[in-house]
Amino acid sequence: MAKPNFHEIEEKIKKFWDENQIYKTKDLSDENIYSVDTPPPTVSGKMHIGHAFSYSQQDFIVRFMRMFKGNVFYPFGTDDNGLPTERLVEKTNNVKSKNMGRQEFVLLCLETLKKIKPAFIQDWKDIGVSCDYNVTYSTIDPQAQKISQKSFVELYNKGQIYKKSFPTIWCPECQTSIAQAELEDKESSTKFSTLKFSCEGKDLLIATTRPEMLYSCVAVFVNPKDERYASIVGKTANVPIFDYEVPIIADESAEIDKGTGVLMICSYGDRFDVDAINRHGLTPKVIMEKNGTINAPGYEGMYVTKAREKILEDLKEKNLIFEQKDITHVVNVHDKCGTAIEFVETPQWFISVIDKKKDLLEQGNKINWYPEYMKKRYDNWVSGLEWDWSISRNRHFGIPIPAWECSCGEIVVAKENELPIDPTTVEKKCPKCNEVMVPETMVLDTWATSSVSPQIATDLVENKIKLPYSLRPQAHDIIRTWAFYTIVKSYLHENKIPWKDIVISGNVSLGGEKMSKSKGNVVDPKAVLEKYSADALRYWASGSKLGSDLDYQENDLVTGMKLVNKILNAANFVFMNLKDYDGKSRPEKLEKVDLIFLTKVELLVKRVTKAFKSYEYSKAKQEVDEFFWKVFCDNYLEIVKKRVYQGEGDKKLSAEYALYHGLLTLIKLFAPIVPFVTEEVYQEHYKKIEGDESIHLSRWPEVKNIEQEELDVVHKWETIVNVVENVRRWKSKEQKAMNSEINLTLLKEELVSLEECLEDLKNVTGAVEIKEGKQFRVDFI
RNA sequence: GGUCUCGUAGGCUAAUGGUAGACCCUCUCGUUUACACCGAGAUGGCGCAGGUUCGAUUCCUGCCGGGACCACCA
C-alpha cells in the first residue's frame, strides 16, 4: 500500500462535512440537547497554537456528546469588538482611529473584518472543530449589538447600571477607561527619591517614585503607632517647590517600615490614593489630564514621564532631594498597549457587582467546574473585587451605549424596539425640560458584549435554546473576565446560571513556559498542520487533562501521525479479508478468542464512555489508544491472521464477525479525537452497510452489562498474551525471526486454560506442536 | 506577599495507600500475504525532610524548586 496522503484525505473529508452539513444542529426543540457556549475567538489575523489546543479539547467533548446524545447545539462566533480589533485595523490599514471620524473608522473596521474573517474561520474548520457554522455570530454585528444593548437597557431600567464621575483606571495611550481585569504587571526601573517636605521649619522626609504628582498632594499620612512622628500629627506639612500646606494625618494604612514611614496622598497616584481621599473626605486636587499630561504650575502640558524628569531636576537644583536610588518595581499597565495606567476622574458607566459578591459566589457554587479547583480562582476573584464593573470605553469602534443625557442631569436610555441604535444619529428631547439631550459617545466594553454570548447564540435560533447551556469551555486566564461577567449577566437578567458545566483548558507551553508572542516562543499551527495533520494535532491536544498546561513536543505529533497511519493500515488489513462480509452474519458459536476479544471491547466501551462523560477525554484517548495498539493490532490481529487467510467456514466467519464489529467500535471510540481518519475508514468500508451518513452522526457504542461468567473468560486473554510474549522474548533472545517455527512446551494449567484456543495459539506463535511439560520452553525446528 | 497548582525514567506524561504504565530518545535483534510513519526485546524513574499507617510515590506538615492568577507603585 502506498503511503497515505493525509492532506488529501483531510481535504476530502472536510469537503464532505461541509457539503453535507454534517454538523448542522438536528433538532433545536429537543429538551435534552447538549448546548455549548462556544468561545468566540478574537479575529486577530490567524489562529495560534493555544487556540488549536483548547478548541480541539472542547471539540472532543462535543463530538462525543453528538454521538452519545444524538443532538448538540454548537454555534460559532467571533469577537470583533474592542481594542484588539481596533489595533489590528489600525495596523492593517496604517491609520490612527484618533484622527478619523467615528463613522468612517467603524466602516473601515467592518470592511477589514469582512476581508480577513473567512480565512480566519477556515483555520477552525481545518483542525476539525465541528461547530454548526450556519449559526455564526460576530460580537459587532447588528444582531449582537441588539442583544448587548438590550442587556444594557434592561439592567439600567432595573437600577443595576449607573453613571458616575469617578477616578477611573485610565489608559493615557488609548485614552479610555479600562477595567480592573485589563491590568497587567510590568517590571520597570525608576528613581526612588526621598524628598524634603517640611514641618515647622524642620525637614520631613517622604519617599516617592512619582514626584510629578507633588502638586496634587492633599495630605500626608503617618502611622498612629509610629512614635517618630507622633508629635506632628494634626499639624501641616509644606509641599516642596509648590510651597503650600497639607494636613498630616494618622492613618493605619501608612506602614512604619516602608520608605521613611511617611506617605504622601496624591490625587490620584494610585488606587490607594483614591481610597484614602474618599475615606478622609479630602478634596482632591486633580492634575492629571486624560492624555497623560500634567497640569501643575511650571509643568503644564508635559507628559507624566517628562514631567517627572523635569521636576526631579528642579528638586535637585533646590536641594530638596535627600536621597535617591535606582530601583525596579512593578507597575500596572494596560494589557492591550503596555502603557502605565493613571487615575483620572471621568464620567463612566458601571454595573453594580460589589454589593452582590455573596450571590455571585453562590452562583459559582451551582456550576460544575472541571477541574474543580478552578472554582477557587473564581471565588478568589469575586471575594477580592474592589470596584464595580466599569463597562464604558472612550473608543470609536464598538457597540454604542444607547443613552442620552440632558444638561439638567436627566438620563434616557433607548427603548427595546429601537435597538440596535447609535444614539449619535437620533435626537431625543428631555422628558423633564424638553431640551435636546446629548447622545452618549462612549461604547461598551467588549466584555459587556461577550458576557451575553449565550443570549446572542440563543437569539440566532429564535430563542429555542434556553439557559442554562450545558457547557462553557474556556481557558483559565479569563475566568475573572469572561466566566465572571457571563455569570453576572445571567444572574442579573434571569437569576440563572449561564451553564451547568464549565470546563477549563490549560495553556500551551514550550520548555515549561507559557507560549506568548512577547516571549517569542510561539509555534504556528498552520505549519504543524502542513507537516503533520489535523488528526495528529488533535491527538497531541488530547494528551493533557483539563486545566493542565501541555508542553509542545514535536514527538507527540509524530506519534499522532503514526496512529493515523496505523488505523488506516489496520482497516486496510481487515477489509482486505472481508470483501464479501455483510456485517451481520455470525456463526452459531464464536471462537473462544473472538469472544474474549469482543468482550474486552465491551469493557473498553464502558471505561471510555465513563471517561468522556466526565470530560476526561485524555483518559478516554489513552484507553482506546492502548487497546488499539496492544490488544487489537499487536495481539488480536496477529492471532486471527492465519485463521482469516486460511480458515474456512465458521472459524473464518467468527473472525470476520469479530474484526468487523471490533474495528467499528474502535473507530467510533476514536472518532471524537481523530475525526478525519475515522471518517475515512467509515466512509470507505462501513457506510454502505451501517447506513449512517457520517461516523460522527452514528450512535455511540452501547454500554453493556457484562456478566460475571464473561468476565471470568476474559482473564484467559492475559494467559494467551503472556504465552505469546514469552515466546517472543525467547525468540528475541535467540535472535530468531518472529515467524520462525517452533515446538512449544507449556505448563499443565496453561494448557488446560487455553484448551479452546490452541489452534490460534499455534498460529500466532508459529508453533507446530504444543505439548505439556514441567516448564515453559521453546524449541526451534 | 496571598491564593491555586505542579514536581514521577534523558525529554514529555499516566495511574496508584501494597510489585509505577505509555510515548519519544538510546541499545540489541527481526520482518516483507495491514503497516519502516513496522515488529520484538532491553536499559532507565517517584524533589528533600518529618508525620499518620503494618506499609506512603499516593494522605498531612514543613522546606526547596517550577508555573498561573492576584496583591504590591510611600
mmCIF file of N, CA and C in Angstrom, chain A residues 453-490:
data_model
loop_
_atom_site.group_PDB
_atom_site.id
_atom_site.type_symbol
_atom_site.label_atom_id
_atom_site.label_comp_id
_atom_site.label_asym_id
_atom_site.label_seq_id
_atom_site.Cartn_x
_atom_site.Cartn_y
_atom_site.Cartn_z
ATOM 1 N N SER A 453 -22.784 36.111 25.426
ATOM 2 C CA SER A 453 -22.642 35.156 24.318
ATOM 3 C C SER A 453 -23.738 34.090 24.299
ATOM 4 N N PRO A 454 -24.181 33.576 25.448
ATOM 5 C CA PRO A 454 -25.266 32.591 25.366
ATOM 6 C C PRO A 454 -26.551 33.209 24.801
ATOM 7 N N GLN A 455 -26.834 34.425 25.228
ATOM 8 C CA GLN A 455 -28.057 35.084 24.754
ATOM 9 C C GLN A 455 -27.953 35.423 23.263
ATOM 10 N N ILE A 456 -26.756 35.763 22.803
ATOM 11 C CA ILE A 456 -26.583 36.071 21.385
ATOM 12 C C ILE A 456 -26.823 34.815 20.544
ATOM 13 N N ALA A 457 -26.215 33.702 20.965
ATOM 14 C CA ALA A 457 -26.379 32.448 20.223
ATOM 15 C C ALA A 457 -27.839 31.999 20.257
ATOM 16 N N THR A 458 -28.451 32.154 21.411
ATOM 17 C CA THR A 458 -29.855 31.780 21.561
ATOM 18 C C THR A 458 -30.745 32.592 20.622
ATOM 19 N N ASP A 459 -30.436 33.862 20.516
ATOM 20 C CA ASP A 459 -31.220 34.743 19.659
ATOM 21 C C ASP A 459 -31.111 34.324 18.184
ATOM 22 N N LEU A 460 -29.968 33.747 17.827
ATOM 23 C CA LEU A 460 -29.768 33.308 16.442
ATOM 24 C C LEU A 460 -30.704 32.173 16.061
ATOM 25 N N VAL A 461 -31.151 31.424 17.041
ATOM 26 C CA VAL A 461 -32.021 30.280 16.744
ATOM 27 C C VAL A 461 -33.407 30.491 17.350
ATOM 28 N N GLU A 462 -33.868 31.692 17.240
ATOM 29 C CA GLU A 462 -35.220 32.049 17.680
ATOM 30 C C GLU A 462 -35.522 31.634 19.112
ATOM 31 N N ASN A 463 -34.524 31.817 19.973
ATOM 32 C CA ASN A 463 -34.711 31.579 21.407
ATOM 33 C C ASN A 463 -35.090 30.154 21.759
ATOM 34 N N LYS A 464 -34.713 29.211 20.890
ATOM 35 C CA LYS A 464 -35.089 27.827 21.198
ATOM 36 C C LYS A 464 -34.172 27.192 22.228
ATOM 37 N N ILE A 465 -32.994 27.739 22.359
ATOM 38 C CA ILE A 465 -32.074 27.197 23.365
ATOM 39 C C ILE A 465 -32.163 28.079 24.608
ATOM 40 N N LYS A 466 -32.397 27.437 25.723
ATOM 41 C CA LYS A 466 -32.599 28.205 26.964
ATOM 42 C C LYS A 466 -31.378 28.113 27.887
ATOM 43 N N LEU A 467 -31.302 29.064 28.782
ATOM 44 C CA LEU A 467 -30.319 28.976 29.861
ATOM 45 C C LEU A 467 -30.827 27.956 30.868
ATOM 46 N N PRO A 468 -29.971 27.285 31.563
ATOM 47 C CA PRO A 468 -28.531 27.253 31.337
ATOM 48 C C PRO A 468 -28.136 26.348 30.172
ATOM 49 N N TYR A 469 -27.078 26.756 29.485
ATOM 50 C CA TYR A 469 -26.465 25.885 28.483
ATOM 51 C C TYR A 469 -25.837 24.688 29.202
ATOM 52 N N SER A 470 -25.538 23.669 28.433
ATOM 53 C CA SER A 470 -24.899 22.508 29.056
ATOM 54 C C SER A 470 -23.453 22.804 29.408
ATOM 55 N N LEU A 471 -22.776 23.541 28.517
ATOM 56 C CA LEU A 471 -21.321 23.649 28.697
ATOM 57 C C LEU A 471 -20.748 24.993 28.288
ATOM 58 N N ARG A 472 -19.817 25.482 29.075
ATOM 59 C CA ARG A 472 -18.958 26.590 28.684
ATOM 60 C C ARG A 472 -17.524 26.082 28.707
ATOM 61 N N PRO A 473 -16.874 25.998 27.571
ATOM 62 C CA PRO A 473 -15.450 25.683 27.576
ATOM 63 C C PRO A 473 -14.653 26.972 27.472
ATOM 64 N N GLN A 474 -13.601 27.098 28.245
ATOM 65 C CA GLN A 474 -12.759 28.294 28.140
ATOM 66 C C GLN A 474 -11.423 28.095 28.829
ATOM 67 N N ALA A 475 -10.551 29.071 28.665
ATOM 68 C CA ALA A 475 -9.223 28.966 29.266
ATOM 69 C C ALA A 475 -9.218 29.601 30.649
ATOM 70 N N HIS A 476 -8.217 29.242 31.470
ATOM 71 C CA HIS A 476 -8.257 29.703 32.862
ATOM 72 C C HIS A 476 -7.889 31.168 33.029
ATOM 73 N N ASP A 477 -7.191 31.736 32.045
ATOM 74 C CA ASP A 477 -6.778 33.122 32.243
ATOM 75 C C ASP A 477 -7.944 34.097 32.118
ATOM 76 N N ILE A 478 -9.087 33.641 31.633
ATOM 77 C CA ILE A 478 -10.210 34.569 31.543
ATOM 78 C C ILE A 478 -11.393 34.152 32.429
ATOM 79 N N ILE A 479 -11.068 33.450 33.499
ATOM 80 C CA ILE A 479 -12.104 33.137 34.487
ATOM 81 C C ILE A 479 -12.619 34.442 35.099
ATOM 82 N N ARG A 480 -11.680 35.361 35.400
ATOM 83 C CA ARG A 480 -12.065 36.596 36.070
ATOM 84 C C ARG A 480 -12.780 37.562 35.125
ATOM 85 N N THR A 481 -12.675 37.317 33.857
ATOM 86 C CA THR A 481 -13.384 38.188 32.921
ATOM 87 C C THR A 481 -14.576 37.461 32.309
ATOM 88 N N TRP A 482 -14.296 36.645 31.316
ATOM 89 C CA TRP A 482 -15.416 36.082 30.567
ATOM 90 C C TRP A 482 -16.362 35.251 31.427
ATOM 91 N N ALA A 483 -15.797 34.310 32.180
ATOM 92 C CA ALA A 483 -16.658 33.462 33.013
ATOM 93 C C ALA A 483 -17.406 34.320 34.041
ATOM 94 N N PHE A 484 -16.652 35.167 34.713
ATOM 95 C CA PHE A 484 -17.250 36.003 35.758
ATOM 96 C C PHE A 484 -18.357 36.899 35.202
ATOM 97 N N TYR A 485 -18.049 37.632 34.136
ATOM 98 C CA TYR A 485 -19.026 38.572 33.604
ATOM 99 C C TYR A 485 -20.269 37.857 33.047
ATOM 100 N N THR A 486 -20.054 36.689 32.482
ATOM 101 C CA THR A 486 -21.203 35.936 31.952
ATOM 102 C C THR A 486 -22.108 35.489 33.096
ATOM 103 N N ILE A 487 -21.472 35.077 34.188
ATOM 104 C CA ILE A 487 -22.254 34.679 35.358
ATOM 105 C C ILE A 487 -23.027 35.890 35.900
ATOM 106 N N VAL A 488 -22.357 37.045 35.936
ATOM 107 C CA VAL A 488 -23.005 38.273 36.405
ATOM 108 C C VAL A 488 -24.251 38.571 35.569
ATOM 109 N N LYS A 489 -24.088 38.561 34.249
ATOM 110 C CA LYS A 489 -25.204 38.936 33.372
ATOM 111 C C LYS A 489 -26.372 37.958 33.503
ATOM 112 N N SER A 490 -26.084 36.687 33.494
ATOM 113 C CA SER A 490 -27.178 35.713 33.592
ATOM 114 C C SER A 490 -27.903 35.847 34.921
#
